[in-house]
mmCIF file of C-alpha atoms in Angstrom:
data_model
loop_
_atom_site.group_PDB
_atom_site.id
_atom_site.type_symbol
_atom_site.label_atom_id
_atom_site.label_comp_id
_atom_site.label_asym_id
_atom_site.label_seq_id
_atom_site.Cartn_x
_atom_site.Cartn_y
_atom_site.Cartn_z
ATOM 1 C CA UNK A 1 0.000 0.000 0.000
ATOM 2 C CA UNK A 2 0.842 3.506 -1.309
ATOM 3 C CA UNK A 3 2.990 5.538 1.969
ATOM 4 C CA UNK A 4 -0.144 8.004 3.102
ATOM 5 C CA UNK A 5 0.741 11.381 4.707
ATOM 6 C CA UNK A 6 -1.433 13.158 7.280
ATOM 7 C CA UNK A 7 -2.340 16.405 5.825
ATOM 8 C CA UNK A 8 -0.922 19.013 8.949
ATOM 9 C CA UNK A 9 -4.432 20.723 9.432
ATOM 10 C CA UNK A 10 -6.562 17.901 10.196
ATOM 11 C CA UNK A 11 -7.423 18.147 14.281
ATOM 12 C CA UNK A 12 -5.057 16.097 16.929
ATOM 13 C CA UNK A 13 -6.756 14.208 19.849
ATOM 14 C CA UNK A 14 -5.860 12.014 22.778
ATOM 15 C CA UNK A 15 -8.614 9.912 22.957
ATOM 16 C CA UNK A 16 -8.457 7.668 19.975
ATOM 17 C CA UNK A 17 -6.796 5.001 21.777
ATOM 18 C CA UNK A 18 -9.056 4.669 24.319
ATOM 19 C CA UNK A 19 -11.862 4.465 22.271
ATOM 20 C CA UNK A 20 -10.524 2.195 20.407
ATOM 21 C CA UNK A 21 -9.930 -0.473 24.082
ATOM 22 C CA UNK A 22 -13.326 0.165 24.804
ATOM 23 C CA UNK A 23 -14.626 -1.118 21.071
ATOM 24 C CA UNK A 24 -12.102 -4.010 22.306
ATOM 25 C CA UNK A 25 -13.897 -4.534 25.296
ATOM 26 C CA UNK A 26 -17.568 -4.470 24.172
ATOM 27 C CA UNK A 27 -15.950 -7.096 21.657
ATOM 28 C CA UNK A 28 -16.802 -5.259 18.752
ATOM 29 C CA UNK A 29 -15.203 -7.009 15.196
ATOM 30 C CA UNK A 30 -15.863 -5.099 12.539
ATOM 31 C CA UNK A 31 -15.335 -0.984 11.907
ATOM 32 C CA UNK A 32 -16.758 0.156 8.483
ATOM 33 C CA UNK A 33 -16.287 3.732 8.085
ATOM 34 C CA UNK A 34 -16.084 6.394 5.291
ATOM 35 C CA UNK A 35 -13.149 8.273 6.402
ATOM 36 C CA UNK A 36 -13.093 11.697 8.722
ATOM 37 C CA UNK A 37 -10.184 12.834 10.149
ATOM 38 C CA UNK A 38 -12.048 12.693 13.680
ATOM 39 C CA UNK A 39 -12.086 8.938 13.092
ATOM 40 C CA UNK A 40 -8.155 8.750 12.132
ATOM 41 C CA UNK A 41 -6.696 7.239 14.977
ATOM 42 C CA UNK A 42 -9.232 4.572 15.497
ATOM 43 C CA UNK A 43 -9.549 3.694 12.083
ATOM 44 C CA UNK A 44 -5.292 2.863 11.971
ATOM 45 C CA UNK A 45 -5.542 1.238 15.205
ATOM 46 C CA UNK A 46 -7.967 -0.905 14.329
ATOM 47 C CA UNK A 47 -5.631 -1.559 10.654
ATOM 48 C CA UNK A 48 -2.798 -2.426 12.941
ATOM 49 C CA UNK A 49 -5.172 -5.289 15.115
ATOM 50 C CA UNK A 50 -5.644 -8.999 14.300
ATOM 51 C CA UNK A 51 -8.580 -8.790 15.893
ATOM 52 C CA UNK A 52 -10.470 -5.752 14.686
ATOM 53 C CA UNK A 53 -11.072 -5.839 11.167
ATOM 54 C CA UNK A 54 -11.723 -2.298 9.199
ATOM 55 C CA UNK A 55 -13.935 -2.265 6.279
ATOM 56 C CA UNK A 56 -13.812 1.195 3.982
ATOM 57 C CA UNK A 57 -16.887 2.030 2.315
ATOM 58 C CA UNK A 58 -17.964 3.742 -1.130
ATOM 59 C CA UNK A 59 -20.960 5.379 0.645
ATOM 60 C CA UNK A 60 -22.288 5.362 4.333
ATOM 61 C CA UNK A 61 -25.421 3.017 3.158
ATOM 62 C CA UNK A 62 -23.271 0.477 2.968
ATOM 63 C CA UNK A 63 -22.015 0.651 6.409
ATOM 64 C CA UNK A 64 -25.578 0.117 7.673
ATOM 65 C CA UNK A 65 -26.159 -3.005 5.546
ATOM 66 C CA UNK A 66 -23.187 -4.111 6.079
ATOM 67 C CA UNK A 67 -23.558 -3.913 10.492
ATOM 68 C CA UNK A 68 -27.011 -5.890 9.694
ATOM 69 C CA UNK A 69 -25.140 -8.419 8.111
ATOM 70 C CA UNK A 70 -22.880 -8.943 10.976
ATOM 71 C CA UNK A 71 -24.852 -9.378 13.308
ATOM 72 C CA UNK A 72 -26.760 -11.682 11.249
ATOM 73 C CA UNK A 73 -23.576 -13.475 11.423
ATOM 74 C CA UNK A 74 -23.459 -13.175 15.368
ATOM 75 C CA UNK A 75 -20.848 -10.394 15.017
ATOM 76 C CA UNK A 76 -20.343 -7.006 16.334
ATOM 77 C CA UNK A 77 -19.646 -3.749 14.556
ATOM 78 C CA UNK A 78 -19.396 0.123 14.805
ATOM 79 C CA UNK A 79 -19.869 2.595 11.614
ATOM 80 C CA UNK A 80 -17.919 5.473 11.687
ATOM 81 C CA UNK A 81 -18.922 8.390 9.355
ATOM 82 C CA UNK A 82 -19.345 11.914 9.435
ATOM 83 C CA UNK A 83 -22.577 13.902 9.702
ATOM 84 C CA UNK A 84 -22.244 14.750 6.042
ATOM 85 C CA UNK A 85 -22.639 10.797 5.433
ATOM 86 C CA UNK A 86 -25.752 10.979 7.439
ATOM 87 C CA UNK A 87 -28.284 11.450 5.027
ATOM 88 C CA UNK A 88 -26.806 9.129 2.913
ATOM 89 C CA UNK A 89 -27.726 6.318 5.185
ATOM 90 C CA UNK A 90 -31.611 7.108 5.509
ATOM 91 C CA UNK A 91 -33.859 4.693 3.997
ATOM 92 C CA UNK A 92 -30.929 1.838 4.843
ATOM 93 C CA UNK A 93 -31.523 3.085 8.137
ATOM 94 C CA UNK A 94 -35.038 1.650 7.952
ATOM 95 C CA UNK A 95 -33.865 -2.045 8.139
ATOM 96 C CA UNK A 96 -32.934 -1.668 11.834
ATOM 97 C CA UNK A 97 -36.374 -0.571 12.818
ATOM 98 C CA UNK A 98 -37.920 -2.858 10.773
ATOM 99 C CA UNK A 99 -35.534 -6.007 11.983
ATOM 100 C CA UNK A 100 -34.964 -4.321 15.312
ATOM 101 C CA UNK A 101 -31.142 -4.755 15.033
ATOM 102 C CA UNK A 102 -28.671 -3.668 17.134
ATOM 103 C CA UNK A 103 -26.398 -0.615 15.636
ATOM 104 C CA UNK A 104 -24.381 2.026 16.710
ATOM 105 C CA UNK A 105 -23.002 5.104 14.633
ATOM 106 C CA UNK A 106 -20.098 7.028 15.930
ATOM 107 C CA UNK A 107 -20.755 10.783 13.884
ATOM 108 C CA UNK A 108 -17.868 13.339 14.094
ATOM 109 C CA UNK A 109 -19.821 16.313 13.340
ATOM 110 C CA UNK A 110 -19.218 19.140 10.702
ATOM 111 C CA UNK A 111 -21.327 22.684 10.325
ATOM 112 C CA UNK A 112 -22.617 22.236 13.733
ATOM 113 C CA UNK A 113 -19.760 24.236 16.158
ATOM 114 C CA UNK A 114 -17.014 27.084 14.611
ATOM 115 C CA UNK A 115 -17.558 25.358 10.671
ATOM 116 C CA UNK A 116 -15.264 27.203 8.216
ATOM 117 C CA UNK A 117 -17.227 25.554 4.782
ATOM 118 C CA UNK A 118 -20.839 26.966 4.913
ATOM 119 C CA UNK A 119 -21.522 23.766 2.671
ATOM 120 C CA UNK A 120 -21.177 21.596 5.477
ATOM 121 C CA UNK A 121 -23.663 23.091 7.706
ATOM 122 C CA UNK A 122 -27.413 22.117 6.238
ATOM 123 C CA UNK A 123 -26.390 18.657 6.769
ATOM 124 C CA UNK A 124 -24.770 19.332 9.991
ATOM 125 C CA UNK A 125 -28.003 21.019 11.275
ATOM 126 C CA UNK A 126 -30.078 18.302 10.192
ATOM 127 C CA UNK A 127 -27.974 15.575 11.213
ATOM 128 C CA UNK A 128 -29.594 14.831 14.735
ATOM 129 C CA UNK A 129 -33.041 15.389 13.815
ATOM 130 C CA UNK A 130 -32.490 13.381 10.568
ATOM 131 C CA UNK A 131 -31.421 9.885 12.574
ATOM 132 C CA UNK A 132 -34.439 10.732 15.470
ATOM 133 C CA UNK A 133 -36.858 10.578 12.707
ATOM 134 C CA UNK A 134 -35.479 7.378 11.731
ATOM 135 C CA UNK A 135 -35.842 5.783 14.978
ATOM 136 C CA UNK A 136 -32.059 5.750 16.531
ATOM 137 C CA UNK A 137 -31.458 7.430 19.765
ATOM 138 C CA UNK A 138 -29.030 10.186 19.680
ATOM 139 C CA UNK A 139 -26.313 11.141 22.376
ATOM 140 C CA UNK A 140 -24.633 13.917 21.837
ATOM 141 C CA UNK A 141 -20.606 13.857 23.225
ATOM 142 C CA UNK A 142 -19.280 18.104 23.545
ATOM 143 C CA UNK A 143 -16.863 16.862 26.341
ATOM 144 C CA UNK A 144 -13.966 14.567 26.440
ATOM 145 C CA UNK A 145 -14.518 13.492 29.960
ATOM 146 C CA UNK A 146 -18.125 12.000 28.655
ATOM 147 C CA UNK A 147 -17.026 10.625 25.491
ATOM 148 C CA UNK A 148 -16.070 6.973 26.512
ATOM 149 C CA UNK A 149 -19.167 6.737 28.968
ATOM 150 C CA UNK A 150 -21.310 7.494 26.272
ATOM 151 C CA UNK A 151 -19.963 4.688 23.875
ATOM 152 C CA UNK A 152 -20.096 2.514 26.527
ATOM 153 C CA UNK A 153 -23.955 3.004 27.211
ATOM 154 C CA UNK A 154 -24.575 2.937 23.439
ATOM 155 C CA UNK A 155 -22.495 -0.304 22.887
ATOM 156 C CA UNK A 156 -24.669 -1.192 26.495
ATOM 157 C CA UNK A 157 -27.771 -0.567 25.017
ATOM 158 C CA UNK A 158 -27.399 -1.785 21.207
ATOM 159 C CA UNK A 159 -26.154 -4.943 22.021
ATOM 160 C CA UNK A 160 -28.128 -5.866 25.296
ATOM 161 C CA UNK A 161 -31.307 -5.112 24.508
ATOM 162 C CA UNK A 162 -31.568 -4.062 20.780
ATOM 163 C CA UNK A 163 -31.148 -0.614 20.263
ATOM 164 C CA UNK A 164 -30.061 1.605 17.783
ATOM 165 C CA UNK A 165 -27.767 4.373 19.046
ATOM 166 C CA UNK A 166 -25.977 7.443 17.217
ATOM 167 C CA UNK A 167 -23.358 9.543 19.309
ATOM 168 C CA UNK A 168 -21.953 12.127 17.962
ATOM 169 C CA UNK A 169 -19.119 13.676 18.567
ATOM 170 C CA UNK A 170 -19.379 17.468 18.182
ATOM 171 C CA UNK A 171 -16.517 19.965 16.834
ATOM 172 C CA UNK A 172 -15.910 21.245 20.172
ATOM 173 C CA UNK A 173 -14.675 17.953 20.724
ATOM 174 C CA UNK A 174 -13.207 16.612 18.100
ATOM 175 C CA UNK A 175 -11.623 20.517 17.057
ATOM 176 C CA UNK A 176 -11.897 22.132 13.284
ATOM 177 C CA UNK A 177 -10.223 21.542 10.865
ATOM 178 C CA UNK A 178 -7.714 24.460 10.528
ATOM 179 C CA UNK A 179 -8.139 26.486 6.980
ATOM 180 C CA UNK B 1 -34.223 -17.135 -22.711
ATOM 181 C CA UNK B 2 -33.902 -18.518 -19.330
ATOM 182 C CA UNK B 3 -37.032 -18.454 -16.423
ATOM 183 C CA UNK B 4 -36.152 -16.780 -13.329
ATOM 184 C CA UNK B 5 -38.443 -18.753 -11.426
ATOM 185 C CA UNK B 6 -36.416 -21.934 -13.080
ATOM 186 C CA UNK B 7 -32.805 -20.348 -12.432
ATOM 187 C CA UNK B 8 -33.714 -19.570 -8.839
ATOM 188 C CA UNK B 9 -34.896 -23.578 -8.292
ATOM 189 C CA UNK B 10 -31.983 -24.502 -9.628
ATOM 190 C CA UNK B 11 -29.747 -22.351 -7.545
ATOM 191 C CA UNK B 12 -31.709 -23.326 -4.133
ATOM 192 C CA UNK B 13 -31.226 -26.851 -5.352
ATOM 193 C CA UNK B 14 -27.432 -26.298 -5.677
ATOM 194 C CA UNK B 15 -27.230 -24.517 -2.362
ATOM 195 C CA UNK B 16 -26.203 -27.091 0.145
ATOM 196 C CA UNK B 17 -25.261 -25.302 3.564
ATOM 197 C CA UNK B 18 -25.492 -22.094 1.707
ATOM 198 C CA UNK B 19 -26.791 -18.800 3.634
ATOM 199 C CA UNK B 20 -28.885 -17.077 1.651
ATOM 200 C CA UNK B 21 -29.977 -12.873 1.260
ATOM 201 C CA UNK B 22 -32.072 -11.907 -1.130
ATOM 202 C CA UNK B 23 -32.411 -8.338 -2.792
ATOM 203 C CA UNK B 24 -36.218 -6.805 -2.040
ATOM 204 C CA UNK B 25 -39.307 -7.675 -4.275
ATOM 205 C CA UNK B 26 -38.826 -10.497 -7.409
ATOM 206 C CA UNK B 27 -35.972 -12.020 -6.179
ATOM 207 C CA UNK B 28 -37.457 -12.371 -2.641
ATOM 208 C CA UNK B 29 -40.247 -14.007 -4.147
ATOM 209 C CA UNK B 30 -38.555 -16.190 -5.977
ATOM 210 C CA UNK B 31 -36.321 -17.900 -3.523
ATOM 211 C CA UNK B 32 -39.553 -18.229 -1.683
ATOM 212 C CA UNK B 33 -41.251 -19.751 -4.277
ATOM 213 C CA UNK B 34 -38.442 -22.467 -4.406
ATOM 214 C CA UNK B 35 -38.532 -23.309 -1.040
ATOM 215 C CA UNK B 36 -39.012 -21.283 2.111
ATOM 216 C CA UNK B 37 -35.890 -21.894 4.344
ATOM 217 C CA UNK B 38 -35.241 -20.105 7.972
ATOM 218 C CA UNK B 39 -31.484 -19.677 6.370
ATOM 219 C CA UNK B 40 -32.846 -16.941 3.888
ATOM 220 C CA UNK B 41 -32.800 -13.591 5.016
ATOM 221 C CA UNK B 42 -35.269 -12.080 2.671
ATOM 222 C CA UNK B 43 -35.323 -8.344 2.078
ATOM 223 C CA UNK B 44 -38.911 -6.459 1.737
ATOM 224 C CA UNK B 45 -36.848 -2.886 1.411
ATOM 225 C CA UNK B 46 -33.415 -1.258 2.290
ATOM 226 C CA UNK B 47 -33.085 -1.170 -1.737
ATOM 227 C CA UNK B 48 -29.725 -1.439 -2.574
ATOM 228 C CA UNK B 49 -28.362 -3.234 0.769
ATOM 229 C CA UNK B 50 -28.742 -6.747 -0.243
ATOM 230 C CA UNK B 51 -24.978 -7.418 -1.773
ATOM 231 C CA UNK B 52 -23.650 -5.296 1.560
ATOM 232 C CA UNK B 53 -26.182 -8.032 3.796
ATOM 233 C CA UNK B 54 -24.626 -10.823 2.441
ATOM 234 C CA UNK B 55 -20.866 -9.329 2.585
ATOM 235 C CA UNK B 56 -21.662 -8.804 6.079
ATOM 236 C CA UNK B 57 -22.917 -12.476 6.676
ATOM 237 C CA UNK B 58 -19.966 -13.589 5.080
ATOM 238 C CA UNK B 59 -17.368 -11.922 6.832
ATOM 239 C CA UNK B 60 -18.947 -12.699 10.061
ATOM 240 C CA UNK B 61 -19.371 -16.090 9.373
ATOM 241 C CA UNK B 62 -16.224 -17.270 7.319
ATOM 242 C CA UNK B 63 -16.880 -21.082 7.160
ATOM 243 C CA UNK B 64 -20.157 -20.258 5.669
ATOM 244 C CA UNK B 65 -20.963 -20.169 1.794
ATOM 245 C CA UNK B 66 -23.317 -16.795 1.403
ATOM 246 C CA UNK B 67 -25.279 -16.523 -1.876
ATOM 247 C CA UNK B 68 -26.809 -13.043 -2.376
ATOM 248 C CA UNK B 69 -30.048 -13.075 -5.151
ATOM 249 C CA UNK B 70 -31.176 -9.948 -6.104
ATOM 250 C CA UNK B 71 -32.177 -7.821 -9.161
ATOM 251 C CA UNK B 72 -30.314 -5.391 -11.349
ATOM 252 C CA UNK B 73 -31.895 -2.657 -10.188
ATOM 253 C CA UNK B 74 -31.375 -3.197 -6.627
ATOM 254 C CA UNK B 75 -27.718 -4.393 -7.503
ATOM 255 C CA UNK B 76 -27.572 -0.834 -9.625
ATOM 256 C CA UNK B 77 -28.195 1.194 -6.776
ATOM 257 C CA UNK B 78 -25.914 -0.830 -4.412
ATOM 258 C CA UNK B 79 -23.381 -0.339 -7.232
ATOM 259 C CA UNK B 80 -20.420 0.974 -5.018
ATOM 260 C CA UNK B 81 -21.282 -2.282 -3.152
ATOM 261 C CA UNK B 82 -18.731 -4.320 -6.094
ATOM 262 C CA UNK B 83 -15.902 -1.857 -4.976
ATOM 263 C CA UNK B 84 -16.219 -2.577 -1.155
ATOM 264 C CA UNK B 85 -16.687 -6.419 -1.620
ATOM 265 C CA UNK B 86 -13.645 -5.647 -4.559
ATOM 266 C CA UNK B 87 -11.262 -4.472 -1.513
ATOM 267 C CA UNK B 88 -12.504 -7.140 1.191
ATOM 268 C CA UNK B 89 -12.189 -10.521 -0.947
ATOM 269 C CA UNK B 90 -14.381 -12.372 0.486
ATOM 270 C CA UNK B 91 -13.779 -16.367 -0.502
ATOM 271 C CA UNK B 92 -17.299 -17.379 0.526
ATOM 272 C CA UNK B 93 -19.420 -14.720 -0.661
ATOM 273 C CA UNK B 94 -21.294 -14.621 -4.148
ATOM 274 C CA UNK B 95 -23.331 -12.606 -5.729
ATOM 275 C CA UNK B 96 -26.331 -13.516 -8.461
ATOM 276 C CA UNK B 97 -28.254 -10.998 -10.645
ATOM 277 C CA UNK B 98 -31.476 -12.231 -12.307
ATOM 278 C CA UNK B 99 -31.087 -9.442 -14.465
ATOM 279 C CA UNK B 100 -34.667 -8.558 -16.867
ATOM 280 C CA UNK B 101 -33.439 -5.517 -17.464
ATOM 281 C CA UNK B 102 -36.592 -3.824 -15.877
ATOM 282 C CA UNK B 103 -37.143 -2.486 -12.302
ATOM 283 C CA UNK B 104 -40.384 -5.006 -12.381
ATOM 284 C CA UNK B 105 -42.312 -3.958 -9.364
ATOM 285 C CA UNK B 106 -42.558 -0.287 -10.353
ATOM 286 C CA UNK B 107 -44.397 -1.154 -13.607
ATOM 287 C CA UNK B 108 -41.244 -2.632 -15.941
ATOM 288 C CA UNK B 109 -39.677 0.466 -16.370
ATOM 289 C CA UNK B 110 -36.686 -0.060 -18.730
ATOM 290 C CA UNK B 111 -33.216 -0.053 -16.386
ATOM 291 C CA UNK B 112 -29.483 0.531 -17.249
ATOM 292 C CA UNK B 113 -28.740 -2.836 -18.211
ATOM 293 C CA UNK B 114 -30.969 -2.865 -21.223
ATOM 294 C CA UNK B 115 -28.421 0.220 -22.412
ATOM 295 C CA UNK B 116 -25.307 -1.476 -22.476
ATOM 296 C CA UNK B 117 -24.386 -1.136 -18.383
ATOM 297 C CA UNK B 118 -22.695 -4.365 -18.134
ATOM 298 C CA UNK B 119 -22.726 -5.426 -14.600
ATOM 299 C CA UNK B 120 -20.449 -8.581 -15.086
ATOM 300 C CA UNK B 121 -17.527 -6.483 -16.269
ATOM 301 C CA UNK B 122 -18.025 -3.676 -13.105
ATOM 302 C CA UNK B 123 -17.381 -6.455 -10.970
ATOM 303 C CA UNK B 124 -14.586 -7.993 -12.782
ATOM 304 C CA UNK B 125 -13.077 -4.295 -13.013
ATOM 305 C CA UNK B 126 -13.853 -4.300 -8.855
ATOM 306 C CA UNK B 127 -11.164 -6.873 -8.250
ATOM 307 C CA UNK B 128 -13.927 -10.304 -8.059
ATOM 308 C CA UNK B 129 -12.000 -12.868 -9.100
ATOM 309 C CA UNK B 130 -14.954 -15.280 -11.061
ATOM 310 C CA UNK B 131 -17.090 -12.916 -12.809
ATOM 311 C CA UNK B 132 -20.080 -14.895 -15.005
ATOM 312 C CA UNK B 133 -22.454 -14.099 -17.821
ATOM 313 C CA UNK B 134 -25.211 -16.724 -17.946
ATOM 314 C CA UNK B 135 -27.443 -16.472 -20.832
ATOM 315 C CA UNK B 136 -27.761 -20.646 -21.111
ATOM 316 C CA UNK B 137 -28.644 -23.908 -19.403
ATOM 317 C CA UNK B 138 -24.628 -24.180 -20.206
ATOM 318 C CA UNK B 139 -23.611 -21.068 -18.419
ATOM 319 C CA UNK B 140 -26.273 -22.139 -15.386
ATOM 320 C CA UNK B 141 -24.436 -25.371 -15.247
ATOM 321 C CA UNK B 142 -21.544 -23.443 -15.284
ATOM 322 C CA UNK B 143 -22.664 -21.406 -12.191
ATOM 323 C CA UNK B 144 -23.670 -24.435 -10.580
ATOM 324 C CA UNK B 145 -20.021 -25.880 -10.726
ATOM 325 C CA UNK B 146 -18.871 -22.408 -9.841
ATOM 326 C CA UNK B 147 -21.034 -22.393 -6.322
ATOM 327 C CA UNK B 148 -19.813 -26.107 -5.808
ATOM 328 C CA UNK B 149 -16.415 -25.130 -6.130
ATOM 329 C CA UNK B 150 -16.406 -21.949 -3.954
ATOM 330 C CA UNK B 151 -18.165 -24.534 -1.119
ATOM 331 C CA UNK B 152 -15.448 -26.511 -1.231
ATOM 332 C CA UNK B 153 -13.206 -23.327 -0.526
ATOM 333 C CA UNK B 154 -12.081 -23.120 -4.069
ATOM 334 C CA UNK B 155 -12.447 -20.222 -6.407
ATOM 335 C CA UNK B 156 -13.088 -16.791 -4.641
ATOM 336 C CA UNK B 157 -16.167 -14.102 -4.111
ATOM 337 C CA UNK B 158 -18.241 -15.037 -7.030
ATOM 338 C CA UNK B 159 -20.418 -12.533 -9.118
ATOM 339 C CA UNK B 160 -23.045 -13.873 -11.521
ATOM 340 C CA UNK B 161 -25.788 -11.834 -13.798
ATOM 341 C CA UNK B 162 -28.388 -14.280 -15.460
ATOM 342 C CA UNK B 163 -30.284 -12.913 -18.015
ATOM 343 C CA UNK B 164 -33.783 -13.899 -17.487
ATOM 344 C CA UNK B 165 -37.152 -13.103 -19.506
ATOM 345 C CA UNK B 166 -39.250 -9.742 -18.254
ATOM 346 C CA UNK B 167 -41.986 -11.547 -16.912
ATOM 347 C CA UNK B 168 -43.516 -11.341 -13.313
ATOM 348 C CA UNK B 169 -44.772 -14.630 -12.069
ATOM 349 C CA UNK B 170 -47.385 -14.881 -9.178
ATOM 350 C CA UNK B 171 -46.313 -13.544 -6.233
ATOM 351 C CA UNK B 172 -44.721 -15.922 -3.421
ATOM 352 C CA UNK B 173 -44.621 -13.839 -0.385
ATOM 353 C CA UNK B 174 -42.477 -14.839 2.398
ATOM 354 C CA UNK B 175 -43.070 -13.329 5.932
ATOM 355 C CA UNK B 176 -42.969 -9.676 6.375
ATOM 356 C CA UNK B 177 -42.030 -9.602 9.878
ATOM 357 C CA UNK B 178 -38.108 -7.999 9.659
ATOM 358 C CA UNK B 179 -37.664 -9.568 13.810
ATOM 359 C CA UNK B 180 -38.878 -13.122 12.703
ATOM 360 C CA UNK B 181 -36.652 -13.272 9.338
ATOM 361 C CA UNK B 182 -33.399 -12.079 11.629
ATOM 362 C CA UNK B 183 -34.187 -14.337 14.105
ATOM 363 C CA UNK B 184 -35.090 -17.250 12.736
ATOM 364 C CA UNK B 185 -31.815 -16.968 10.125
ATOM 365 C CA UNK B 186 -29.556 -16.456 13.487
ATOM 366 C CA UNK B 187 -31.058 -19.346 15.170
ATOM 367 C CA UNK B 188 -30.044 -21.664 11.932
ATOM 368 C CA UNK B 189 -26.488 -20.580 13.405
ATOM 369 C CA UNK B 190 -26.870 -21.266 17.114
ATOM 370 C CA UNK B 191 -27.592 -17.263 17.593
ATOM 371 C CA UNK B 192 -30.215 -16.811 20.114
ATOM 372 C CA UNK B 193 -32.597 -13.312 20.214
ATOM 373 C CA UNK B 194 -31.227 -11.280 22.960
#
């Protein structure tokens, strides 16, 4: 695989890492994703684990099909995408309701807190409303102190009892992308 | 020309321990008409998710053979679907298109593959190693041998279109209940409801 270079204005964090020991924990096995750069970390730790398998997407649909199908199997997984992604996923979405599967979203957020690109923000705005109307429950993570309490009650509640669960992680967390 | 309701006997015959998804309307139908099975995981919407269902299924369940049957239309607007099963390679997975060249349940409205779209050759150019163009008993046998072989762990992720006549045969309607089909499929596999 081609050498990839970080571009120098995508945001840092610290938390990656422990993220990705709680996805560990809960057990989960598979991470599709279409990239964000608030999904970085997790998405090379989980390249550099035998155990947790990455799966990159064309579109975010796919992600939601594709969690179905794991668990189908009798396998976990998390899709990572940002809000952007969101309405790509809608009607898909309706196969959890309808099958009552268990599914969480981790959303790093864009047009919702200090956005630079204006384009971003319709889809930011609509991004929470958007996956209520479709059934999931939405947490909302602004804090790092909350952020791997909230992933664990959303891994809790999708795979003990059948839930569907988005948290998303807002730009005050996850910091903007510097223009 | 070949019968989808004929193809799709054929293939359930051929199936063995073979998982099953199937894309929503026609080709839900006919896998039911063939034989209802609690190891078919039969779609009623979520157009476009059936290949990503059965990559799912197969990657979870690696010993397993996982046939996906849908329709060109619902494979059309899954089509990035090739790419991602392209990059993950999975050995056990194939996919079959009764392609009519119609989206049939919307009134036979005329879809991309009557224009020249040639869905075998997108998923040859995604990287599937056995890419198949069944116009013939011959090229069913063909497919046939093809499933056989990737059940014994031969052959790679399979992708199949079968051209079958525009005609809609009477309905077979397989339960609608989304919590039944998932649970009943997972139970075939020792998976108990939560």
């Amino acid at each position: 695989m081609a050498e990839a270079v970080a571009p120098k204005n995508n945001p840092k964090n610290s938390w990656g890492a422990d993220l990705f020991t709680l996805l560990k924990r809960h057990e989960v096995r598979f991470l599709p994703f279409v990239p964000d750069a608030g999904h970085a970390d997790l998405i090379r730790l989980a390249h550099e684990d035998n155990d947790m398998q990455p799966v990159v997407l064309t579109t975010e649909e796919e992600g939601v099909a594709l969690a179905c199908g794991h668990w189908l199997g009798g396998k976990k997984s998390v899709l990572l995408m940002q809000s952007s992604g969101v309405g790509n996923t809608v009607n898909m979405l309706s196969m959890l309701a309808n099958c009552r599967f268990p599914f969480v979203t981790l959303v790093t957020m864009r047009g919702e807190f200090g956005e630079f690109n204006s384009w971003q923000v319709p889809m930011g705005r609509a991004t929470p409303e958007v996956l209520k109307s479709m059934g999931l429950t939405v947490h909302t993570v602004t804090q790092e102190d909350q952020l791997v309490k909230t992933i664990d009650a959303a891994l809790y509640a999708a795979y003990a009892s059948d839930q569907q669960v988005a948290v998303l992680l807002s730009q005050a967390l996850v910091g903007r992308k510097e223009w | 020309m070949l019968q989808r309701r004929e193809v799709v006997a054929q293939i359930n015959q051929a199936r063995g321990q073979a998982l099953m998804v199937t894309g929503l309307g026609s080709s839900s139908y006919d896998l039911h008409a063939a034989g209802d099975d609690d190891r078919n995981f039969y779609l009623w919407g979520a157009m476009g998710g059936a290949a990503m269902t059965g990559l799912g299924v197969a990657m979870a369940q690696p010993e397993r053979q996982v046939i996906v049957l849908t329709g060109d239309g619902e494979m059309l607007m899954g089509i990035g679907g090739l790419a991602t099963i392209g990059v993950q390679q999975p050995d056990n997975l194939s996919i079959i298109v009764l392609d009519n060249g119609h989206y049939g349940e919307t009134g036979m409205q005329a879809s991309h593959t009557q224009f020249g779209v040639d869905l075998p050759s997108i998923a040859r150019a995604s990287g599937l190693p056995v890419s198949l163009s069944v116009e013939t008993e011959a090229d069913m046998l063909q497919l046939c041998g093809a499933l056989a072989s990737q059940a014994a762990g031969k052959g790679g992720a399979i992708f199949a279109s079968i051209k079958v006549a525009a005609e809609s045969p009477e309905r077979s309607l397989p339960i609608v209940d989304g919590v039944e089909i998932k649970n009943r499929f997972r139970r075939t596999l020792g998976l108990n409801p939560l």
